[in-house]
Tab-separated table of C-alpha atoms in Angstrom:
chain	number	residue	atom	x	y	z
A	12	GLN	CA	0.000	0.000	0.000
A	13	VAL	CA	1.496	3.287	-1.128
A	14	GLN	CA	1.158	6.158	1.292
A	15	LEU	CA	1.974	9.832	0.768
A	16	GLN	CA	2.319	12.461	3.468
A	17	GLU	CA	2.730	16.188	2.942
A	18	SER	CA	4.729	18.281	5.385
A	19	GLY	CA	5.725	21.908	5.651
A	20	PRO	CA	4.783	25.221	7.220
A	21	GLY	CA	1.126	26.095	7.427
A	22	LEU	CA	1.729	29.844	7.256
A	23	VAL	CA	3.890	31.695	4.737
A	24	LYS	CA	4.350	35.439	4.392
A	25	PRO	CA	3.660	37.213	1.094
A	26	SER	CA	6.642	37.368	-1.276
A	27	GLN	CA	8.312	34.407	0.432
A	28	THR	CA	8.819	30.898	-0.965
A	29	LEU	CA	6.440	28.120	-0.019
A	30	SER	CA	8.193	24.786	0.440
A	31	LEU	CA	6.400	21.455	0.955
A	32	THR	CA	7.735	17.918	1.082
A	33	CYS	CA	5.906	14.721	0.211
A	34	THR	CA	7.231	11.593	1.883
A	35	VAL	CA	6.326	8.357	0.123
A	36	SER	CA	6.186	4.931	1.733
A	37	GLY	CA	5.232	1.543	0.335
A	38	GLY	CA	6.713	2.285	-3.077
A	39	SER	CA	9.689	3.963	-4.694
A	40	ILE	CA	9.437	7.297	-6.498
A	41	THR	CA	11.821	5.903	-9.127
A	42	THR	CA	9.545	3.007	-10.075
A	43	ASN	CA	8.593	2.938	-13.772
A	44	TYR	CA	6.430	4.701	-14.989
A	45	TYR	CA	4.777	6.817	-12.339
A	46	TYR	CA	4.402	10.567	-12.053
A	47	TRP	CA	4.526	12.287	-8.675
A	48	SER	CA	2.483	15.446	-8.682
A	49	TRP	CA	1.467	18.426	-6.646
A	50	PHE	CA	-2.102	19.717	-6.700
A	51	ARG	CA	-3.809	22.490	-4.788
A	52	GLN	CA	-7.346	23.565	-4.026
A	53	PRO	CA	-7.978	27.173	-3.019
A	54	PRO	CA	-11.024	27.867	-0.856
A	55	GLY	CA	-14.216	27.605	-2.880
A	56	LYS	CA	-12.365	26.580	-6.065
A	57	GLY	CA	-11.530	23.407	-7.925
A	58	LEU	CA	-8.477	21.210	-7.821
A	59	GLU	CA	-5.510	22.557	-9.766
A	60	TRP	CA	-2.583	20.503	-11.055
A	61	MET	CA	0.663	22.364	-10.378
A	62	GLY	CA	3.381	20.101	-11.672
A	63	ALA	CA	5.063	16.729	-11.449
A	64	ILE	CA	8.342	14.900	-11.282
A	65	ALA	CA	8.482	11.658	-13.181
A	66	TYR	CA	10.078	8.341	-12.203
A	67	SER	CA	12.987	9.369	-14.436
A	68	GLY	CA	13.473	12.668	-12.636
A	69	SER	CA	12.110	14.808	-15.457
A	70	THR	CA	9.878	17.672	-14.373
A	71	HIS	CA	6.671	19.081	-15.828
A	72	TYR	CA	4.871	22.259	-14.798
A	73	SER	CA	1.551	23.963	-15.279
A	74	PRO	CA	2.127	26.822	-17.729
A	75	SER	CA	0.331	29.236	-15.405
A	76	LEU	CA	2.695	28.451	-12.520
A	77	LYS	CA	5.878	27.479	-14.340
A	78	SER	CA	7.733	30.708	-13.649
A	79	ARG	CA	7.276	30.311	-9.875
A	80	THR	CA	7.361	26.530	-9.397
A	81	SER	CA	10.163	24.047	-8.844
A	82	ILE	CA	9.797	20.354	-8.052
A	83	SER	CA	12.753	18.235	-6.970
A	84	ARG	CA	13.334	14.897	-5.301
A	85	ASP	CA	15.572	13.103	-2.826
A	86	THR	CA	15.636	9.476	-3.845
A	87	SER	CA	17.588	8.462	-0.733
A	88	LYS	CA	14.670	9.635	1.402
A	89	ASN	CA	11.953	8.730	-1.122
A	90	GLN	CA	10.672	12.303	-1.000
A	91	PHE	CA	9.778	14.979	-3.499
A	92	THR	CA	9.513	18.673	-2.800
A	93	LEU	CA	7.494	21.617	-4.088
A	94	GLN	CA	8.799	25.160	-4.022
A	95	LEU	CA	6.511	28.036	-5.021
A	96	SER	CA	8.152	31.442	-5.023
A	97	SER	CA	6.785	34.957	-4.614
A	98	VAL	CA	3.589	33.789	-2.975
A	99	THR	CA	0.534	35.996	-2.538
A	100	PRO	CA	-2.689	35.453	-0.590
A	101	GLU	CA	-4.107	33.902	-3.777
A	102	ASP	CA	-1.771	30.960	-3.186
A	103	THR	CA	-3.668	30.079	-0.009
A	104	ALA	CA	-4.950	26.553	-0.536
A	105	VAL	CA	-4.908	22.953	0.565
A	106	TYR	CA	-1.904	21.357	-1.124
A	107	TYR	CA	-1.863	17.674	-2.059
A	108	CYS	CA	0.758	15.295	-3.384
A	109	ALA	CA	-0.294	12.293	-5.430
A	110	ARG	CA	0.926	9.434	-7.593
A	111	GLY	CA	-0.299	9.114	-11.154
A	112	GLU	CA	0.003	6.617	-13.971
A	113	THR	CA	-0.106	9.466	-16.476
A	114	LEU	CA	0.915	13.076	-16.175
A	115	LYS	CA	-2.452	14.657	-15.400
A	116	SER	CA	-4.861	11.788	-14.793
A	117	ASP	CA	-5.212	8.314	-13.313
A	118	TYR	CA	-4.002	9.375	-9.890
A	119	ASP	CA	-4.452	6.446	-7.549
A	120	TYR	CA	-2.779	7.459	-4.301
A	121	TRP	CA	-3.079	10.816	-2.552
A	122	GLY	CA	-1.764	12.478	0.540
A	123	GLN	CA	-4.276	13.804	3.042
A	124	GLY	CA	-3.496	17.394	2.095
A	125	THR	CA	-1.991	20.238	4.041
A	126	GLN	CA	-3.413	23.734	4.505
A	127	VAL	CA	-1.092	26.574	3.576
A	128	THR	CA	-2.143	30.139	4.307
A	129	VAL	CA	-0.322	33.121	2.848
A	130	SER	CA	-0.666	36.066	5.168
A	131	SER	CA	1.427	38.694	6.843
């Protein structure tokens, strides 16, 4: 059973960089051919795909967030990390990590989500 767990600060100040880590257990993030993604859901809005790091280590980003987003991984810890720079209150959301069989669909395992609030 694959399990994902998000961790990171729940409060970030405007203009700072949001950093979240997803720790994966029960499966390796280098296993063919999975994608490991970050999603978010702002209050009252739908789920938004932010980006992914593939089993190979290649990265893919939402065009709308590409200039501010970086996803990396630590294979020794079986973790992958999201960094979102220059945050504003509009980045307030519940952030999720998930495993997918394709880049933007067929996600079968999800973390429980973590609330991040951007406020001074």
